[in-house]
Amino acid sequence: MEATSSEHPGPALRLRLEVRGAVQGVGFRPFVFRLAEELALPGWVLNDARGVFIEVEGPRVRLDRFRERVVAERPPRSIVQSIEAAWLPPAGYGAFEIRHSDEAGAKSALVLPDLATCPECLAEVLAPAQRRHHYPFTNCTNCGPRFTILRALPYDRPNTTMLGFVLCAACRAEYEEPRDRRFHAQPIACPQCGPVIALWDASGAGVVRGGAALDAAAQALGEGRVVAVKGLGGFHLMCDARDRAAVARLRERKLRVGKPLALMVRDLGQARELCEVPELAARWLESVEAPILLLPRRPHAPVAAEVAPGNPNLGIMLPATPLHHLLLHACGFPVVATSGNLSDEPICTNEYQALERLGDIADLFLVHDRPIARHVDDSVAWLVRGELRLLRRARGWAPLPVTVKHELPAILAVGAHLKNTVALSVGRQVFLSQHIGDLETEEAMKAFERVIADFLRLYEVSPSAIAHDLHPDYLSTRWARARAAEDGELRLVGVQHHHAHLAACLAENGAEGRVLGVTWDGTGYGTDGTVWGGEFLLGDAAGFERVAHLRPFRLPGGEAAIREPRRAALGLLWESFGEALPDEAVAALGRLFDGDELRVLVRMLERELNCPVTTSMGRLFDGVAALVGLQPRVTFEGEAAMALEWEADPAEQGAYPVDLLVGSQGSGAPAAVGSWGPIFLDWGPLLGAVLEDTGSGVPRGIIAARFHNALVRAAVQVAGAVGEERVALSGGCFQNRLLTERLAGALEQAGHAVLLHRHVPPNDGGVSLGQAVVAAAQLKAGGGT
Ligand SMILES: [Zn+2]
Ligand SMILES: [Zn+2]
Ligand SMILES: [Zn+2]
């Protein structure tokens, strides 16, 4: 022991450390305990709602060493944001102890996300002689559920859904033994004292319990049945991924037509049979976050075509809990593992609710009796520009905050309409919720309200303001208004949709000051009441100037155009040519519509009836996709744009012309942005070239590539004209990897610094973060109502 070495102890002192960050549920207290024991320093450690408190006393030299080693050797899963030290006179402690949690104080301790099963626990579960052999709820201080079992802070067993499971003697001994890897692991459990699984039929009648339930579920999957599996943050719907009929049945029952389905595979080896798995992807698949990764599928991957029709990628994940590991081992084949919900509703978390909501989808229910405190979906990510980038932020990341540079007032940001998330600022942290979904169903609205109530309770914050989208009809906007009407103290701050995208990208990158935001997506309510989406905003969190945008066009039928890209094509042609359509355009429309349909829509355009004006980049993608013969109708937003991206021939370097016009003068690319108004990106010449190439039989892959390249070239020209060095790329269009990689590369070549999203999605899942940051800046400047 170091304490017995021949040092000159000097007078004893007491050191108090206050450690803040993600330090609960990661084995921080046991680590401190072992370190204090090793250095023979008496004192105590405790979790409180703000973090971990430590007091130790002894000679200064050993206290200094203790302090250094707390930082240097802290547990691998912990995130230390700050350590404050205070020196005090000794209190005469006799030994070192782990004290009971202190409930007082502001709740700012970081709640840790759920952590996928660690290699030690997995080995233990698979080894025959262990007492946790085949036990689906095995975990330790390095792995297991956290956010999905937490009911209140601080993170201690009575505050989790493990409250009802009384530890057996063997588990208690591990829990209390500081040298054990389960010392103070709050969700510790074993077959004697922990949760149990069972297999139910669709009426809720028990078929079998315990280990036999896993084998029976695996067998049912092998026979082509659909099994609903209760996991960490909700139910998955599973079926054999190789079985075309089973996958088709699942799609049909779930009312999920086109969207790709995620797969769960047994291990990395099985992942490599299905997809190309580069080294970085392998590391992320096996990480504690264990996201669904979109990876290029192998040519003859043994997976039914119905899993991801026409898609060059498969979304695959590894099991994140022992339950899933055991099930995949019992199956031996990859399974479809899609969210346990109907269509776009939020994921089911409770077995009785699941019977009701999923009863018509699943044949069997593999359930357990550990309650899920809140829904958390699987995160979805892919690798772009050599880094993992999230498309859906949930398990593994939620609810970790984004840390900003300055303290923010407490603001609740209610997010966008699709891919909704909410955010709550507490000091310098903006806590970003798990993915909630599209606020289109009653279930989704309930989940939205539940997550808000959950966040406010967890962090014990009463917000002083609510930030919302400018769209007056979004249910989130209406909710915010109703809430403010009830509470006269609450201020309301409306945040423009693309401004929120820009601010989210700034906040995630820890950047301040003015940048050029290239914010491209499908739909966002503009300050002029039109539908924006192909925007260049120059600004920061406090404000923006719309320096450039797509040339506006009309969408016949408004919202209906999102489901029918052919309508966007018609809107573009109408804006470009009016009634004097060239032959190629007439031919294209003839392929897309029957005569009556077309006449009705043209009448609408002529009378400007239900034909909102838009500058949407998403709709430009849609329109071009429809014109080249891809996806005249879609089942989800972005489907046509995805098809166009996949079609593009990466070798093609040509680009269609896009004219940059200033105001209405049409004088070409300006030298600098001034008082003469925003730059128009006139896609008219591009549209003409697409029609011409389509008419003369140029391969679709070449046309798709020239279209992407045209947008890249135009955006680089705008950035040059604006003259801002830093450019942020945000908005749903940057889920397009080809566009993102080409544009970021071209901007860098032109001397710009590019800000991209990483762990906050570029799509509307990141909007709530941006809203919180913008609202804070505007309140500071005296805004809000
Ligand atoms: Zn473990
Ligand atoms: Zn036990
Ligand atoms: Zn958006």
PDB file of C-alpha atoms and ligand atoms in Angstrom, residues 497-498 501 521 523 731-732 763-764 767, ligand 3:
ATOM      1  CA  HIS A 497     -37.736  26.336 -38.211  1.00  0.00           C
ATOM      2  CA  HIS A 498     -34.520  26.733 -40.229  1.00  0.00           C
ATOM      3  CA  HIS A 501     -31.635  23.960 -37.508  1.00  0.00           C
ATOM      4  CA  ASP A 521     -35.213  20.209 -45.726  1.00  0.00           C
ATOM      5  CA  THR A 523     -40.933  21.797 -44.866  1.00  0.00           C
ATOM      6  CA  GLY A 731     -31.827  20.061 -42.141  1.00  0.00           C
ATOM      7  CA  GLY A 732     -33.291  16.773 -43.307  1.00  0.00           C
ATOM      8  CA  ASN A 763     -33.276  16.295 -39.380  1.00  0.00           C
ATOM      9  CA  ASP A 764     -36.121  17.667 -37.271  1.00  0.00           C
ATOM     10  CA  VAL A 767     -34.879  21.232 -33.897  1.00  0.00           C
TER      11      VAL A 767
HETATM   12 ZN    ZN B   3     -36.525  20.714 -40.787  1.00  0.00          ZN
END
